[in-house]
Coordinates of C-alpha atoms in Angstrom, one line a residue:
X277 CA 1.0 -10.2 24.7
X278 CA -0.7 -6.9 23.8
X279 CA -1.1 -5.4 20.4
X280 CA -2.8 -2.3 19.0
X281 CA -2.9 -0.4 15.8
X282 CA -4.8 1.7 13.3
X283 CA -5.6 1.0 9.7
X284 CA -7.8 2.8 7.1
X285 CA -10.0 1.1 4.6
X286 CA -12.0 2.5 1.7
X287 CA -15.4 1.5 2.9
X288 CA -18.1 3.2 5.1
X289 CA -18.2 2.3 8.8
X290 CA -21.4 0.2 8.7
X291 CA -20.0 -1.9 5.9
X292 CA -16.7 -2.4 7.8
X293 CA -18.6 -3.2 11.0
X294 CA -20.8 -5.8 9.3
X295 CA -17.8 -7.4 7.6
X296 CA -15.8 -7.7 10.8
X297 CA -18.7 -9.3 12.7
X298 CA -19.6 -11.8 10.0
X299 CA -17.7 -15.0 10.6
X300 CA -17.9 -16.0 6.9
X301 CA -16.3 -12.8 5.6
X302 CA -13.8 -12.3 8.5
X303 CA -12.9 -16.0 8.2
X304 CA -11.6 -15.4 4.7
X305 CA -9.1 -13.0 6.1
X306 CA -7.6 -15.3 8.8
X307 CA -4.5 -17.1 7.5
X308 CA -4.7 -20.9 7.2
X309 CA -8.4 -21.2 8.2
X310 CA -9.6 -24.7 7.4
X311 CA -13.2 -24.2 8.4
X312 CA -15.7 -21.8 9.9
X313 CA -18.9 -22.9 11.6
X314 CA -21.5 -20.5 12.9
X315 CA -23.0 -22.0 16.1
X316 CA -25.2 -19.1 17.3
X317 CA -26.1 -15.5 16.8
X318 CA -22.8 -14.2 18.2
X319 CA -20.7 -17.4 18.3
X320 CA -18.7 -19.3 15.8
X321 CA -16.0 -22.0 15.6
X322 CA -12.9 -21.9 13.5
X323 CA -10.3 -24.6 12.8
X324 CA -7.0 -23.0 11.9
X325 CA -3.7 -24.5 10.9
X326 CA -1.1 -22.5 12.9
X327 CA 2.2 -22.8 14.6
X328 CA 5.5 -21.2 15.6
X329 CA 8.9 -22.7 15.1
X330 CA 8.6 -26.5 15.6
X331 CA 5.2 -26.4 17.2
X332 CA 2.7 -26.6 14.3
X333 CA -0.7 -28.1 14.1
X334 CA -4.4 -27.6 14.0
X335 CA -6.1 -25.3 16.6
X336 CA -9.8 -25.4 17.3
X337 CA -11.1 -21.9 18.3
X338 CA -14.4 -20.8 19.6
X339 CA -15.2 -17.1 19.2
X340 CA -17.9 -15.0 20.9
X341 CA -18.9 -11.4 20.1
X342 CA -19.3 -10.1 23.6
X343 CA -20.0 -6.4 22.8
X344 CA -21.6 -4.7 19.8
X345 CA -22.3 -1.0 19.3
X346 CA -23.1 -0.7 15.6
X347 CA -21.4 0.8 13.6
X348 CA -18.7 2.0 16.0
X349 CA -17.4 -0.7 18.4
X350 CA -17.2 -4.4 19.0
X351 CA -15.4 -6.8 21.2
X352 CA -14.5 -10.4 20.1
X353 CA -13.2 -13.0 22.4
X354 CA -11.7 -16.3 21.4
X355 CA -10.3 -19.4 22.9
X356 CA -8.4 -22.1 21.1
X357 CA -6.5 -25.3 21.8
X358 CA -4.2 -27.6 19.9
X359 CA -0.7 -29.1 20.0
X360 CA -0.6 -29.1 23.8
X361 CA -1.2 -25.4 23.8
X362 CA -4.0 -22.9 24.5
X363 CA -4.6 -19.4 23.2
X364 CA -7.0 -16.9 24.9
X365 CA -7.7 -13.8 22.7
X366 CA -9.6 -10.6 23.1
X367 CA -9.9 -8.0 20.3
X368 CA -11.6 -4.7 20.4
X369 CA -12.5 -2.6 17.3
X370 CA -13.4 1.0 17.2
X371 CA -14.5 2.4 13.9
X372 CA -14.8 6.0 12.8
X373 CA -15.0 7.9 9.5
X374 CA -11.5 8.5 8.3
X375 CA -10.3 12.0 7.5
X376 CA -8.9 10.5 4.3
X377 CA -12.3 8.9 3.3
X378 CA -13.6 5.5 4.2
X379 CA -13.2 4.1 7.8
X380 CA -10.4 4.2 10.4
X381 CA -10.2 1.0 12.3
X382 CA -8.5 1.4 15.7
X383 CA -8.0 -2.0 17.2
X384 CA -6.4 -3.5 20.3
X385 CA -5.8 -7.1 21.1
X386 CA -4.5 -9.2 23.9
X387 CA -3.4 -12.8 23.6
X388 CA -2.5 -15.2 26.5
X389 CA -0.7 -18.3 25.5
X390 CA 0.0 -21.4 27.5
X391 CA 1.5 -24.8 27.0
X392 CA 4.1 -25.7 24.4
X393 CA 3.7 -22.5 22.4
X394 CA 4.4 -20.4 25.5
X395 CA 7.8 -22.2 25.7
X396 CA 8.9 -20.8 22.3
X397 CA 9.9 -17.5 23.7
X398 CA 8.3 -14.1 23.7
X399 CA 10.4 -12.7 20.8
X400 CA 9.3 -15.5 18.4
X401 CA 5.7 -15.2 19.6
X402 CA 5.7 -11.5 19.2
X403 CA 7.2 -11.6 15.7
X404 CA 4.8 -14.4 14.6
X405 CA 1.8 -12.6 16.0
X406 CA 2.7 -9.3 14.3
X407 CA 3.1 -11.1 11.0
X408 CA -0.3 -12.7 11.3
X409 CA -1.9 -9.4 12.3
X410 CA -0.4 -7.7 9.2
X411 CA -1.7 -10.6 7.0
X412 CA -5.2 -10.2 8.5
X413 CA -5.5 -6.5 8.0
X414 CA -4.0 -6.6 4.5
X415 CA -6.6 -9.2 3.7
X416 CA -9.5 -7.2 5.3
X417 CA -8.5 -4.2 3.2
X418 CA -8.3 -6.3 0.0
X419 CA -11.7 -7.9 0.7
X420 CA -13.4 -4.6 1.4
X421 CA -12.3 -3.2 -1.9
X422 CA -14.3 -5.8 -3.8

């Protein structure tokens, strides 16, 4: 599954960049996060309660920041397992000053799912992923306003 979008936040690019790459601030924006643990300079773990349809449970993710070009670009990769399923994620952020003030975040993400979750069907997966993405960016915008 591939997703992309653009959102604007009322904060300067460097602040947005720092926020997105800090596991503790970004972790607040992920729905149903149970824990975040920094395990290295560009690595962290997250335990997330998630699921689709009848497949619900706890997923353990490991994330790595694989590319950083402050304050304009970053790539984050993650791999998670739980409930007989696996999720492989890659997200890229491109930040630029917004014509309306603040920062424009252009993002693209790809998720590969396998196991029980893959059996749910692409329509349900796509709808669930879009709902989670919307929650994440709404939360990012809210947190950056503080």
